[in-house]
C-alpha positions in Angstrom: -14.1 10.6 -12.1 -16.2 9.0 -14.7 -16.4 5.4 -15.9 -13.6 6.0 -18.5 -11.3 7.3 -15.8 -12.1 4.2 -13.7 -11.4 1.9 -16.7 -8.1 3.7 -17.3 -7.0 3.4 -13.7 -7.9 -0.3 -13.8 -5.8 -0.7 -16.9 -2.9 1.1 -15.3 -3.1 -1.1 -12.2 -2.9 -4.1 -14.5 0.1 -2.8 -16.3 1.6 0.6 -15.3 4.0 0.4 -18.2 1.3 0.0 -20.9 1.7 2.3 -23.9 -0.8 5.1 -24.4 -2.0 3.3 -27.6 -2.7 0.1 -25.6 -4.5 2.0 -22.9 -6.5 3.8 -25.6 -7.6 0.5 -27.1 -8.6 -0.8 -23.7 -10.8 2.1 -22.8 -12.1 2.8 -26.3 -10.7 6.4 -26.6 -8.1 8.1 -28.7 -4.4 8.2 -27.6 -4.5 12.0 -27.1 -7.7 11.7 -25.0 -6.1 9.0 -22.8 -2.9 11.0 -22.5 -4.9 14.1 -21.4 -6.9 12.0 -18.9 -3.7 10.5 -17.4 -2.1 14.0 -17.1 -5.3 15.3 -15.4 -5.5 12.3 -13.0 -1.8 12.9 -12.1 -2.3 16.6 -11.7 -5.4 16.1 -9.5 -3.5 13.7 -7.2 -5.6 10.7 -8.2 -2.6 8.9 -9.6 0.3 9.4 -7.2 2.9 7.4 -9.0 3.9 4.1 -10.6 5.7 1.2 -9.2 6.9 -2.3 -9.8 5.2 -5.4 -8.5 7.8 -8.0 -7.7 7.4 -11.7 -8.3 6.6 -13.7 -5.1 9.9 -15.6 -5.6 11.8 -12.5 -4.7 10.1 -12.3 -1.3 10.7 -16.0 -0.7 11.9 -16.3 2.9 10.6 -12.9 3.8 8.6 -12.7 7.0 5.6 -10.4 6.6 3.4 -9.5 9.5 0.2 -7.5 10.1 0.6 -5.6 13.3 -2.6 -4.3 14.9 -1.8 -1.3 17.1 -3.9 0.2 20.0 -3.0 3.8 20.7 -3.4 6.1 23.7 -5.6 9.1 23.4 -4.4 11.7 20.8 -1.2 9.7 20.0 -1.9 8.9 16.3 0.3 11.6 14.8 3.3 10.9 17.0 3.0 7.1 16.5 2.6 7.5 12.7 5.7 9.7 12.6 7.7 7.1 14.7 6.5 4.3 12.5 7.7 6.1 9.4 11.2 5.9 10.8 11.1 2.1 10.9 12.1 1.0 7.4 10.6 -2.5 7.9 7.1 -1.0 8.2 6.0 -1.0 4.6 2.4 0.2 5.0 0.2 1.8 7.6 -3.6 2.0 7.8 -5.7 4.0 10.2 -8.7 1.8 11.1 -11.9 1.7 13.1 -12.6 -1.0 15.7 -10.6 -2.4 18.6 -7.3 -1.2 17.2 -6.4 2.2 15.8 -3.8 1.2 13.2 -2.7 -1.8 11.2 0.9 -1.8 10.0 2.4 -4.2 7.5 6.0 -5.1 8.2 8.5 -7.2 6.3 11.9 -8.6 7.4 14.3 -11.3 6.2 14.0 -13.4 9.3 11.8 -14.2 12.3 14.6 -12.8 14.6 14.6 -9.5 12.8 10.8 -9.4 12.9 10.9 -10.0 16.7 13.1 -7.0 17.0 10.8 -4.8 14.9 7.7 -5.9 16.8 9.5 -5.1 20.1 10.4 -1.7 18.7 6.8 -1.0 17.7 5.5 -2.1 21.0 7.9 0.2 22.9 6.9 3.4 21.0 5.5 6.1 23.2 1.8 6.2 22.7 1.4 2.5 21.8 -0.7 0.8 24.4 -0.9 -2.7 22.9 -0.1 -4.6 19.7 -1.2 -7.9 18.3 0.6 -9.4 15.3 -0.2 -12.1 12.7 2.4 -13.6 10.4 1.3 -13.7 6.8 1.6 -17.3 5.7 0.7 -16.8 2.0 -1.0 -14.3 -0.3 -3.9 -15.9 -2.2 -4.1 -12.9 -4.6 -2.9 -9.4 -5.0 -4.7 -6.9 -7.2 
């Protein structure tokens, strides 16, 4: 990836629905060059897809939590597979430090989140969890 690719990716992150002409203006290249670069980035697996970012009002009332997960030895694959089956788990990171994974979960109520946290804590291979409710998001890039 070169600086033009990085500018193009930043522009797509700002607006994944921007026209090729708009993207070309933003990165200072022709439309055909930008289209070729986008196709290459998609083909090479740099760009995996496009999505919609929802207004915070749509998540009003949603309970979102970071769940730090400590695993037993060699349990990462099994726990990851089990977490994939829990639809409330929206994102999963493998991390270094005291915990092995951090999951982001979202539910409509505290009672539902309590159930999800119990379910995560009871998974085979999970030794310990610590959770933190997200009170607000200051910015999201």
